XYZ file of N, CA, C and O in Angstrom:
768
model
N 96.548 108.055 134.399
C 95.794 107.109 133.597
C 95.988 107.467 132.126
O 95.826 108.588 131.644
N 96.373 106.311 131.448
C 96.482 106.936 130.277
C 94.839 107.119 129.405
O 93.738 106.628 129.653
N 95.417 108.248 128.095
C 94.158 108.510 127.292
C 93.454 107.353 126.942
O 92.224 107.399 126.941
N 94.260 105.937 126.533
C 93.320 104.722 126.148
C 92.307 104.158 126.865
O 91.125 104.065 126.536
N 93.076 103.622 128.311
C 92.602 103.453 129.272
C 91.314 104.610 130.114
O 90.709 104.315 131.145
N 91.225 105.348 129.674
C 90.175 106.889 129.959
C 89.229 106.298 129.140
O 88.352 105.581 129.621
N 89.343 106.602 127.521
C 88.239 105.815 126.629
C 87.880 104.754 127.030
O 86.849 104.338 126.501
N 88.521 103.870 128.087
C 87.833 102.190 128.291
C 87.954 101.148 127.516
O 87.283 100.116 127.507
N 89.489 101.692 126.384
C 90.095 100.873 125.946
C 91.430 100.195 126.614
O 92.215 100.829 127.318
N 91.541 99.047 126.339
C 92.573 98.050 127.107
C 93.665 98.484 125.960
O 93.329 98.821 124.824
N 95.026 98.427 126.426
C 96.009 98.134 125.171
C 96.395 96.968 124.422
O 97.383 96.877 123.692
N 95.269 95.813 124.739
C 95.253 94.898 123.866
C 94.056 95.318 122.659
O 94.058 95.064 121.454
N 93.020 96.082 123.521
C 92.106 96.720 122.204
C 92.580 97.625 121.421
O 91.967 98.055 120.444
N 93.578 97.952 121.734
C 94.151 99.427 120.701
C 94.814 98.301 119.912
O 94.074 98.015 118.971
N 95.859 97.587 119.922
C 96.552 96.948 119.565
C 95.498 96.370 118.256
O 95.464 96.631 117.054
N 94.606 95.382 119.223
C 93.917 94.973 117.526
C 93.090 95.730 116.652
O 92.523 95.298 115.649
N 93.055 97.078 117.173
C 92.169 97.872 116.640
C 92.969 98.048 115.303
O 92.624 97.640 114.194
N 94.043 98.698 115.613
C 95.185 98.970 115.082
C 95.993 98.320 114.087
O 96.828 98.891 113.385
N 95.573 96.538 114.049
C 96.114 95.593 113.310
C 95.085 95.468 112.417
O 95.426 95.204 111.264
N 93.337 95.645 112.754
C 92.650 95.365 111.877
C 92.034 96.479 110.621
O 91.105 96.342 109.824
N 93.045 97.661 110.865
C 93.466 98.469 109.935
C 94.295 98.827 108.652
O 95.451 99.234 108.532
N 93.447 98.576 107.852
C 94.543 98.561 106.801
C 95.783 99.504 106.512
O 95.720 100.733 106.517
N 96.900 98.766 106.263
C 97.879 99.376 106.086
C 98.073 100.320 104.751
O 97.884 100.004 103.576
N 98.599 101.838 105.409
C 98.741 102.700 104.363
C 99.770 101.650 103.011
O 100.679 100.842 103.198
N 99.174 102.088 101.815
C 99.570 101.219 100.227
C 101.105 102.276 100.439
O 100.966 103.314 101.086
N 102.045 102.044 100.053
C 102.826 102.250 99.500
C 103.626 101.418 97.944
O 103.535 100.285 97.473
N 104.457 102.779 97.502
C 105.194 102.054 96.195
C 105.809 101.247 96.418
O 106.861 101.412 97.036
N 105.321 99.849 95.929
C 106.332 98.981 96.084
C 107.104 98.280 94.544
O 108.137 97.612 94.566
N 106.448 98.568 93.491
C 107.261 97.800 92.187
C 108.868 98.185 92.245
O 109.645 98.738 93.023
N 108.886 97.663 91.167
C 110.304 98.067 90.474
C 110.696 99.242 90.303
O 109.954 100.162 89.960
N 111.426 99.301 90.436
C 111.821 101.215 89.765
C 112.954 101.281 88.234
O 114.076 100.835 88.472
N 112.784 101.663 87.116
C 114.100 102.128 86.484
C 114.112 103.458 86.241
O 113.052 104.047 86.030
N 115.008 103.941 86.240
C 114.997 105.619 85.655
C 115.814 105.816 84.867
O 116.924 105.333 85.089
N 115.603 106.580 83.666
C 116.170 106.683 81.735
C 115.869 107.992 81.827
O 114.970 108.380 82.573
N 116.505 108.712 81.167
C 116.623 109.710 79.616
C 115.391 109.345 78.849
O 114.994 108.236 78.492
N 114.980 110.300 78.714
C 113.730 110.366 77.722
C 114.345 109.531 76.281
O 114.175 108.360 75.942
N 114.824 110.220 75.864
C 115.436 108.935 74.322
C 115.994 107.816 74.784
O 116.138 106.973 73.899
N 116.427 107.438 76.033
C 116.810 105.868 76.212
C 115.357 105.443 76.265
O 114.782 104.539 75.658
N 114.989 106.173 76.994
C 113.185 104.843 77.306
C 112.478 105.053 76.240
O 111.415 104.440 76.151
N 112.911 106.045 75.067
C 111.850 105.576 73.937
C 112.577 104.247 72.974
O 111.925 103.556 72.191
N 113.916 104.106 73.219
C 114.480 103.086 72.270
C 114.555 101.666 72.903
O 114.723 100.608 72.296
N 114.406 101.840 74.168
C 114.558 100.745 75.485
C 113.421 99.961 75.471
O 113.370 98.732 75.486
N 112.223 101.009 75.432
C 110.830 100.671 76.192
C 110.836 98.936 76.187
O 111.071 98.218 77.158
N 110.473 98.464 74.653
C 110.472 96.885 74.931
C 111.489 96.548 75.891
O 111.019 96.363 77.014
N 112.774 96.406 75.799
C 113.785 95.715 76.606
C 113.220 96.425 78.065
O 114.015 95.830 78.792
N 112.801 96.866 78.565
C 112.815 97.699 79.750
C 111.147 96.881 80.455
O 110.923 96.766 81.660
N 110.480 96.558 79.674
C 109.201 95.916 79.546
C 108.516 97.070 80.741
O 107.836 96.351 81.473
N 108.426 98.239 81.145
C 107.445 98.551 82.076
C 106.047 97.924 82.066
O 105.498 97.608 81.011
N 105.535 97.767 83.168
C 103.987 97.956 83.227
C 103.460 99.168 83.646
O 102.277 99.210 83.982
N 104.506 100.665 83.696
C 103.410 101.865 84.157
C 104.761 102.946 83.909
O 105.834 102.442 84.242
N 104.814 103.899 83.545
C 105.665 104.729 82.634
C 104.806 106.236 83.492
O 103.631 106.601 83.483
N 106.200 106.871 84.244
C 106.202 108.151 84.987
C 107.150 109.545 83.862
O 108.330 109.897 83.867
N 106.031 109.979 83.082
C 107.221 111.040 82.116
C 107.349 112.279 82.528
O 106.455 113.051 82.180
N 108.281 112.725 83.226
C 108.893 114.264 83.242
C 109.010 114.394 82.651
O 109.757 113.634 82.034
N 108.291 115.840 81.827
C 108.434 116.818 81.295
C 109.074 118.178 81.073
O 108.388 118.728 81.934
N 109.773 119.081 80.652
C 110.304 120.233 80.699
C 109.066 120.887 80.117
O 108.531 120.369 79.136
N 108.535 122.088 80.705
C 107.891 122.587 80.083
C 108.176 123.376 78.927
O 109.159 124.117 78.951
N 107.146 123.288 77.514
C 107.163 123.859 76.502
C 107.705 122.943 75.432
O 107.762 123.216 74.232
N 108.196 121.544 76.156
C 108.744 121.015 75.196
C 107.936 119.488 74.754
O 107.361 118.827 75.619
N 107.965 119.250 73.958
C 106.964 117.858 73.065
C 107.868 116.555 74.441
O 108.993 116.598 74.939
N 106.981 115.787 74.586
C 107.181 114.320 74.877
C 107.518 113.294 73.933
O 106.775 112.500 73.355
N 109.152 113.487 73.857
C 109.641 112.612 72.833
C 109.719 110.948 73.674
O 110.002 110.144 72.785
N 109.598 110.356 74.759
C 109.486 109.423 75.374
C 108.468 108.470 74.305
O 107.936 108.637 73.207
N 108.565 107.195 75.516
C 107.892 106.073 74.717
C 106.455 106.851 74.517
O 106.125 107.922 75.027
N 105.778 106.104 73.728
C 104.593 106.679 73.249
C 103.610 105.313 72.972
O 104.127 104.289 72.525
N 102.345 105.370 73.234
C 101.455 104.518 73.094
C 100.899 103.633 74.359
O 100.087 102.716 74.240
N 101.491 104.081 75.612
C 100.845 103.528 76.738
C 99.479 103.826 77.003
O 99.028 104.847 76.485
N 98.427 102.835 78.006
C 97.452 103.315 78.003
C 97.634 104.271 79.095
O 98.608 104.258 79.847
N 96.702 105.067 79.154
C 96.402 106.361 80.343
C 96.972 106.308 81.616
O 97.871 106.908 82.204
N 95.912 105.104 81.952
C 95.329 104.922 83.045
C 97.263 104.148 83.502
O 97.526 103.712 84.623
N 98.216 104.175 82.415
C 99.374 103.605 83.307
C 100.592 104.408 83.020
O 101.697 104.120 83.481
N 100.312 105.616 82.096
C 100.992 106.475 81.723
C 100.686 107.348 82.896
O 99.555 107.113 83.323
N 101.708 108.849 83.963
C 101.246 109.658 84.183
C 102.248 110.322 83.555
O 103.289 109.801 83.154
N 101.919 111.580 83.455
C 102.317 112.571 82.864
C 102.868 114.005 83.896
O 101.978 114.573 84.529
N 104.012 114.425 84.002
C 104.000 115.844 84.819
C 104.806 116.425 83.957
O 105.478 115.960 83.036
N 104.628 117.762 84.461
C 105.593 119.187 83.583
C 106.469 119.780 84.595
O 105.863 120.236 85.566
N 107.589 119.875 84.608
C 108.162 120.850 85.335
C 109.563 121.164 85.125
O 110.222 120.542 84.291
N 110.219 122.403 86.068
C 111.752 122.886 85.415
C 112.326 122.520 86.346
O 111.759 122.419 87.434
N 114.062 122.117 86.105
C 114.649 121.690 86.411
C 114.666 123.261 87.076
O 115.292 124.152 86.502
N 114.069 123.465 88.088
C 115.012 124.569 88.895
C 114.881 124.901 90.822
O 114.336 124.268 91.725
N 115.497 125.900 90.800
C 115.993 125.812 92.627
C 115.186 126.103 93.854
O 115.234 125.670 95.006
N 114.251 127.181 93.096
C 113.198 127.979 93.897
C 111.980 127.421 93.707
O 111.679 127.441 92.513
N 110.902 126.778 94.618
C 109.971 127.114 94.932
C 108.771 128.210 93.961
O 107.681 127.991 93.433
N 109.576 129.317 94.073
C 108.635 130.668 93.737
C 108.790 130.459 92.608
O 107.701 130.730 92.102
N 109.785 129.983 91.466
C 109.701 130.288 89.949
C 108.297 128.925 89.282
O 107.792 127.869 89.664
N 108.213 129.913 88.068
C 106.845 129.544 87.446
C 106.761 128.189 87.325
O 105.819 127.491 87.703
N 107.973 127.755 86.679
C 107.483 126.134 86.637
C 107.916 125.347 87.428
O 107.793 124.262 86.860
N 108.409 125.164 88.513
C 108.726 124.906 89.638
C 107.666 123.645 90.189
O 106.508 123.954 90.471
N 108.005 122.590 90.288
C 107.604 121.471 90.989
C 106.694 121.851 92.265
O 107.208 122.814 92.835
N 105.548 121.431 92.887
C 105.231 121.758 94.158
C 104.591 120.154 94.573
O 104.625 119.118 93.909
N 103.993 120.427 95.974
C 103.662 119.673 96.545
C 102.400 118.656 96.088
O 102.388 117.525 96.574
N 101.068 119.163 94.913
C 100.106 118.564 94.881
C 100.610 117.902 93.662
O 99.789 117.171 93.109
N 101.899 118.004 93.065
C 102.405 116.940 91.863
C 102.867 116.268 92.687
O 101.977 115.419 92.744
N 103.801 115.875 93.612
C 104.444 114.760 94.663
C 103.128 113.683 94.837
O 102.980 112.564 94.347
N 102.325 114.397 95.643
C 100.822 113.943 96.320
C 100.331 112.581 94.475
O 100.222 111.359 94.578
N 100.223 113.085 93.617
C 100.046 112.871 92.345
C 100.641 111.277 91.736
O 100.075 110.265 91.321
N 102.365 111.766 91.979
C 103.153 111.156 91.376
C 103.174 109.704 92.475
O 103.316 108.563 92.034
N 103.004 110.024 93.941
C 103.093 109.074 94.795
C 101.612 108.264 95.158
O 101.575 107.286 95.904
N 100.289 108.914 94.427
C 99.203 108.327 94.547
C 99.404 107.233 93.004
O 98.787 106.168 92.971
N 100.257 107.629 91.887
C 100.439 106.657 90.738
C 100.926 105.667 91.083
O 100.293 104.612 91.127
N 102.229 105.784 91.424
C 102.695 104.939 91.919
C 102.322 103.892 92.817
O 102.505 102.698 92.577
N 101.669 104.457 94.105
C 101.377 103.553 94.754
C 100.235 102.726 94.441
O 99.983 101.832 95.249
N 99.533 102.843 93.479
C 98.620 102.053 92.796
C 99.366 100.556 92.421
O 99.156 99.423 92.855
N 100.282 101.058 91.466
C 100.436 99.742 90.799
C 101.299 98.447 91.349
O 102.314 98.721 91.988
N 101.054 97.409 91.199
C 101.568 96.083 91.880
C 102.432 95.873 92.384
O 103.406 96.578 92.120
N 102.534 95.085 93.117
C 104.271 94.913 93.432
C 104.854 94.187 92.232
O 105.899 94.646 91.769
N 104.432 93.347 91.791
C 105.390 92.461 90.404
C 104.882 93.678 89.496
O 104.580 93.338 88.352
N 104.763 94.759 89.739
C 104.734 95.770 88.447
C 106.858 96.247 88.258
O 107.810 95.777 88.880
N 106.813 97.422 87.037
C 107.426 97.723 86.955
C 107.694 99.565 86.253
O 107.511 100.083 85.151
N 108.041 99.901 87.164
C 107.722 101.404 87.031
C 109.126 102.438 86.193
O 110.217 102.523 86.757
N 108.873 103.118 84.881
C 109.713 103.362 84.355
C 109.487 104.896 84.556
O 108.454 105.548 84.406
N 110.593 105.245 84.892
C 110.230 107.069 85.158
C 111.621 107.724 84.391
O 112.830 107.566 84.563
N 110.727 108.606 83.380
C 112.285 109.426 82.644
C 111.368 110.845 82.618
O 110.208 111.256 82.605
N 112.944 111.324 82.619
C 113.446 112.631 82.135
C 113.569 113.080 81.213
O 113.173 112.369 80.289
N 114.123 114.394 80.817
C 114.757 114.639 79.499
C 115.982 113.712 79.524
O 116.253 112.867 78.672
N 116.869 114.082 80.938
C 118.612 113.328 80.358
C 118.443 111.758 81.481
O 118.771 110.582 81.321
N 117.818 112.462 82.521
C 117.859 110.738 83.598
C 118.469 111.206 84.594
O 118.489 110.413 85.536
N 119.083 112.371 84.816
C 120.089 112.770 85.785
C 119.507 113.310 87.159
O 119.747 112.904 88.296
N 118.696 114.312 86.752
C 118.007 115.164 87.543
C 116.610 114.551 88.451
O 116.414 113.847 89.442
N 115.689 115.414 87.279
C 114.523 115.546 88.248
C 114.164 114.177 88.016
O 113.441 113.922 88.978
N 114.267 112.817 87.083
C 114.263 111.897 87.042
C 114.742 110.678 88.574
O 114.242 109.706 89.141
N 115.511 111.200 88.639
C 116.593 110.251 90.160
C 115.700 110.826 91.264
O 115.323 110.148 92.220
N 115.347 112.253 91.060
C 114.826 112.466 92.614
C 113.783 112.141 92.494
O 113.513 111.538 93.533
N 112.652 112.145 91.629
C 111.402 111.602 91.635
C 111.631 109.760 92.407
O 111.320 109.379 93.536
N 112.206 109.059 91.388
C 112.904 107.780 91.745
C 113.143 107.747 93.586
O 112.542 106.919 94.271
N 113.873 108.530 94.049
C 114.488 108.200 95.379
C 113.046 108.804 96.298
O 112.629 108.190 97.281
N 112.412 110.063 95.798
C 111.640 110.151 96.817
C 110.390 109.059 96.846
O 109.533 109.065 97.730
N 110.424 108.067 95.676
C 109.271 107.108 95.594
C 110.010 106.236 96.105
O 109.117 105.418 96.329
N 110.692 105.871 96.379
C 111.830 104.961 97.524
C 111.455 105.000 98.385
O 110.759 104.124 98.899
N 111.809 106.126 98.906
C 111.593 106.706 100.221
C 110.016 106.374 101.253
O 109.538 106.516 102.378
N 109.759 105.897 100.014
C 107.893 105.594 100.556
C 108.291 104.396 100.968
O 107.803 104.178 102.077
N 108.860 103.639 100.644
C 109.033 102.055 101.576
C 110.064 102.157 102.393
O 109.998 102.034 103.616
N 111.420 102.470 101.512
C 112.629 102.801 102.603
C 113.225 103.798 103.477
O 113.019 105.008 103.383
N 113.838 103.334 104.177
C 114.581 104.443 105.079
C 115.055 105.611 104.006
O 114.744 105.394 102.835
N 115.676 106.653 104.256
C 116.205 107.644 103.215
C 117.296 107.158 102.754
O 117.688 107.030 101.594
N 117.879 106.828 103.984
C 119.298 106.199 103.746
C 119.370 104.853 102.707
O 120.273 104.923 101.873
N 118.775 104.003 102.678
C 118.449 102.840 101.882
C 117.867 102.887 100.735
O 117.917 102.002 99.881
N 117.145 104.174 100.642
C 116.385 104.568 99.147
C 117.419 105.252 98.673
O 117.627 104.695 97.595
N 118.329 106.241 98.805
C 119.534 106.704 98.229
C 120.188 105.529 98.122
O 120.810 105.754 97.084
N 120.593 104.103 98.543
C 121.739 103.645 98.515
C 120.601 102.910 97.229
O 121.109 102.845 96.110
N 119.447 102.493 97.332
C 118.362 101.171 95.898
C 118.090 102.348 95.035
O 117.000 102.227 94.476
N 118.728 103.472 94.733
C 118.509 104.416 93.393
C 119.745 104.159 92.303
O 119.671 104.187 91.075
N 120.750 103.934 93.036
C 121.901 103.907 91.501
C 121.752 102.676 90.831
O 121.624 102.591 89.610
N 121.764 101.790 91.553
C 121.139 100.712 90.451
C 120.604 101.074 89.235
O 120.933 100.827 88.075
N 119.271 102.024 89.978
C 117.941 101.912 89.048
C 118.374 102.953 87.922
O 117.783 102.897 86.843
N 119.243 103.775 88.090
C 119.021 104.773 87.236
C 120.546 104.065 85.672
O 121.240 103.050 85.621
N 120.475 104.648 85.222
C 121.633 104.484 83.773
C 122.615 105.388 83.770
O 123.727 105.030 83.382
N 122.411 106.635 84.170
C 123.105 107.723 84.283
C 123.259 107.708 85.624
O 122.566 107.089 86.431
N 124.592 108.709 85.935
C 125.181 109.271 87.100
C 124.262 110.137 87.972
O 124.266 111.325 87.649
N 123.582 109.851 88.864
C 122.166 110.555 89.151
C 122.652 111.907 90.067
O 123.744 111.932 90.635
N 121.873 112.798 90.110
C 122.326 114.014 90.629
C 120.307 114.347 90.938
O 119.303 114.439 90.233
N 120.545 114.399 91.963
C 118.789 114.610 91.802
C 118.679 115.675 92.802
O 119.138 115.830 93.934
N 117.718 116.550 91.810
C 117.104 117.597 91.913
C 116.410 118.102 93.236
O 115.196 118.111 93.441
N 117.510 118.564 94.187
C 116.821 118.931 95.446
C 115.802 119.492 95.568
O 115.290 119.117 96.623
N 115.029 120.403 94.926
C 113.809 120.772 95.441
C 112.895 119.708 95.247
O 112.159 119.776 96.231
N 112.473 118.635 94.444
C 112.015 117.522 94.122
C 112.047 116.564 95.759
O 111.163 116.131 96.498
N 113.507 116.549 95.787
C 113.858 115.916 97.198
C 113.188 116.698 98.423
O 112.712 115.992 99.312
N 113.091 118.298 98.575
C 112.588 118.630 99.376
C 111.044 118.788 99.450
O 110.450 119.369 100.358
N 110.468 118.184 98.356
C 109.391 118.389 98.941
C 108.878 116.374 99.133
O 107.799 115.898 99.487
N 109.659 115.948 98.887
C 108.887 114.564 99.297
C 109.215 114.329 100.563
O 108.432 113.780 101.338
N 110.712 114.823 100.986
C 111.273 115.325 102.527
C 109.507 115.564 103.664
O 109.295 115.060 104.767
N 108.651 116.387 102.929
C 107.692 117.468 103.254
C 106.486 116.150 103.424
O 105.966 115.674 104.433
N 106.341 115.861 102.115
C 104.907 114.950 101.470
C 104.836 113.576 102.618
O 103.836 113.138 103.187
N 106.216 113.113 102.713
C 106.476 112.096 103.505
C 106.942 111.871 105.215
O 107.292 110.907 105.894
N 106.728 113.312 105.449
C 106.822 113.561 106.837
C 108.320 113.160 107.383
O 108.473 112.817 108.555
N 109.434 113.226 106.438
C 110.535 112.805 106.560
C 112.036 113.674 107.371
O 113.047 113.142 107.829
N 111.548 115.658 107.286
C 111.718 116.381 108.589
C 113.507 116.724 108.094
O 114.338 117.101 108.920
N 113.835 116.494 106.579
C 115.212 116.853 105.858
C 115.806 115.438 106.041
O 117.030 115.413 105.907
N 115.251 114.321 106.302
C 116.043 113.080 106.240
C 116.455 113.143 104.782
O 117.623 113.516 104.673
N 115.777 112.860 103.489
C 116.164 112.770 102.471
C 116.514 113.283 101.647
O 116.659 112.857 100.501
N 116.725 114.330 102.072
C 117.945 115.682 101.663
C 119.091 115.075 102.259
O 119.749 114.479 101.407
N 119.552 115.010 103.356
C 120.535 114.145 104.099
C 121.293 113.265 103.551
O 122.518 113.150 103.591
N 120.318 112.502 102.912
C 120.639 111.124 102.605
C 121.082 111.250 101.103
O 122.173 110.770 100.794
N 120.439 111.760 100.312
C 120.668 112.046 99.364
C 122.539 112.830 98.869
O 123.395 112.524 98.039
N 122.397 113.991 100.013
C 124.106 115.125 99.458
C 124.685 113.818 100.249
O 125.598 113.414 99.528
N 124.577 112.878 101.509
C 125.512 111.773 101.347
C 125.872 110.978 100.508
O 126.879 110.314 100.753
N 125.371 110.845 99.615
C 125.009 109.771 98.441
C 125.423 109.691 97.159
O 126.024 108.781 96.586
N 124.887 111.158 96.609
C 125.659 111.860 95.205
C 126.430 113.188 95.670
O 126.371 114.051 96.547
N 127.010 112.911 94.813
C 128.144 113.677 94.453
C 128.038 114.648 93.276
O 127.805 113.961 92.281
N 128.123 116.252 92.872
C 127.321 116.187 91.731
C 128.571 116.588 90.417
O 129.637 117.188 90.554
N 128.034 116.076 89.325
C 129.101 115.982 88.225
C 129.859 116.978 87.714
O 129.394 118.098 87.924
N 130.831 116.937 87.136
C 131.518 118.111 86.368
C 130.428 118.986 85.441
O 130.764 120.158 85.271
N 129.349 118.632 84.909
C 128.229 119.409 84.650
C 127.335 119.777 85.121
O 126.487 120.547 84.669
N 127.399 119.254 86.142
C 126.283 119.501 87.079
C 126.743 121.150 87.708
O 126.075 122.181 87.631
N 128.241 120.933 88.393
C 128.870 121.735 88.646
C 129.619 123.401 87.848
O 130.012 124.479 88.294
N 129.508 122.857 86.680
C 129.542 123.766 85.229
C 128.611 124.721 85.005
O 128.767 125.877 84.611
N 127.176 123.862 85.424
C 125.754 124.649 85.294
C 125.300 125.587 85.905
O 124.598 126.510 85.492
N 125.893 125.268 87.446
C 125.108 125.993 88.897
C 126.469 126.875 88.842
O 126.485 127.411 89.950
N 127.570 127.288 88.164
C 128.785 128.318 88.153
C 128.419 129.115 87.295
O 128.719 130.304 87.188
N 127.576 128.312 86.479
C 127.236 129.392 84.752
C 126.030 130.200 85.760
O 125.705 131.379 85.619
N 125.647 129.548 86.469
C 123.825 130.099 86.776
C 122.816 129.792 86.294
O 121.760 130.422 86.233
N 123.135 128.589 85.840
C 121.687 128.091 84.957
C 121.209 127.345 85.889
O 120.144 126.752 85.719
C-alpha cells in the first residue's frame, strides 16, 4: 500500500493538493552581463530594471551608480579557486543573489557586472539560468547575454551546482560550453 493511500489520500488528492500549491518563484527576467566600465557607460542603452554588482574586494564600485536599493544588490568577492581562502564566494551569497533575482518580474531586466564580465560575472549569470533552465540550456542562453568571451568562475558554478540541487550538472555543462582564453590560461600558469 502505498504511503498516500496509508494517509487516506487518493492520488487524485495528492495531485490537487500539489497543483494548489504555489509554485517555487524562480528568475525569470532578462539577463545581460558587462564589465563594470561597460555598464557604467551602457547603463541607459542597457535600460536595466535591477543591477547585480560584483565586487573585488578592497576595491571602490566604479559601476553604474544611482540605482535605488531595493533594485541594486551588491556582493564582494575574489576571483579565486578555494573555498577556504578569505574572500572566497560561499553559499549564503548564492542563497542572496538568487533570492534578488528571483524577486524581480519577468518583463524585468537584470544587469549583472563584474570588474571585466568574464569571470565571476558569466557564472553568477549561468547559475541564475540554471534556476529556470536545464544546465545544458543555461550554458548554451549565457553567450548571448554576456559582451565578453565568458569563462566563468567555477567555484561560483560549484556552488549553485550545490544551492540548486543540481549534483555537478552545471559544472558539466558549463567546461562543455567554454573554453577558457589565452588569458585565462596565462593566469592559472602564472598562479594567479
Amino acid at each position: 500500500m502505498s504511503e498516500t493511500m496509508a494517509q487516506g489520500l487518493s492520488p487524485d488528492d495528492v495531485a490537487s493538493e500539489e497543483a494548489a500549491q504555489p509554485a517555487r518563484k524562480r528568475f525569470s527576467a532578462e539577463l545581460v552581463v558587462r564589465g563594470q566600465s561597460e555598464a557604467r557607460r551602457l547603463v541607459d542603452e542597457i535600460a536595466p530594471t535591477h543591477i547585480l554588482s560584483i565586487l573585488t574586494p578592497g576595491r571602490a564600485n566604479l559601476g553604474p551608480k544611482g540605482f535605488p536599493e531595493e533594485r541594486h544588490l551588491v556582493v564582494s568577492f575574489a576571483d579565486v579557486e578555494s573555498a577556504k581562502d578569505t574572500d572566497a564566494p560561499n553559499e549564503d551569497m548564492v542563497r542572496r543573489c538568487l533570492a534578488f533575482a528571483r524577486a524581480i518580474p519577468a518583463e524585468g531586466r537584470l544587469l549583472v557586472h563584474g570588474l571585466q564580465g568574464v569571470r565571476r560575472a558569466p557564472a553568477m549569470g549561468l547559475g541564475l539560468l540554471a534556476d529556470r533552465l536545464s544546465p545544458a540550456e543555461a550554458a548554451q542562453a549565457l553567450s548571448p547575454a554576456c559582451s565578453q568571451p565568458a569563462d566563468p568562475q567555477p567555484l561560483v558554478i560549484a556552488l549553485f551546482d550545490k544551492v540548486l540541487g543540481l549534483d555537478g550538472q552545471l559544472k558539466a555543462a558549463a567546461a562543455a560550453r567554454f573554453v577558457p582564453g589565452r588569458n585565462t590560461l596565462r593566469r592559472r600558469i602564472a598562479g594567479e
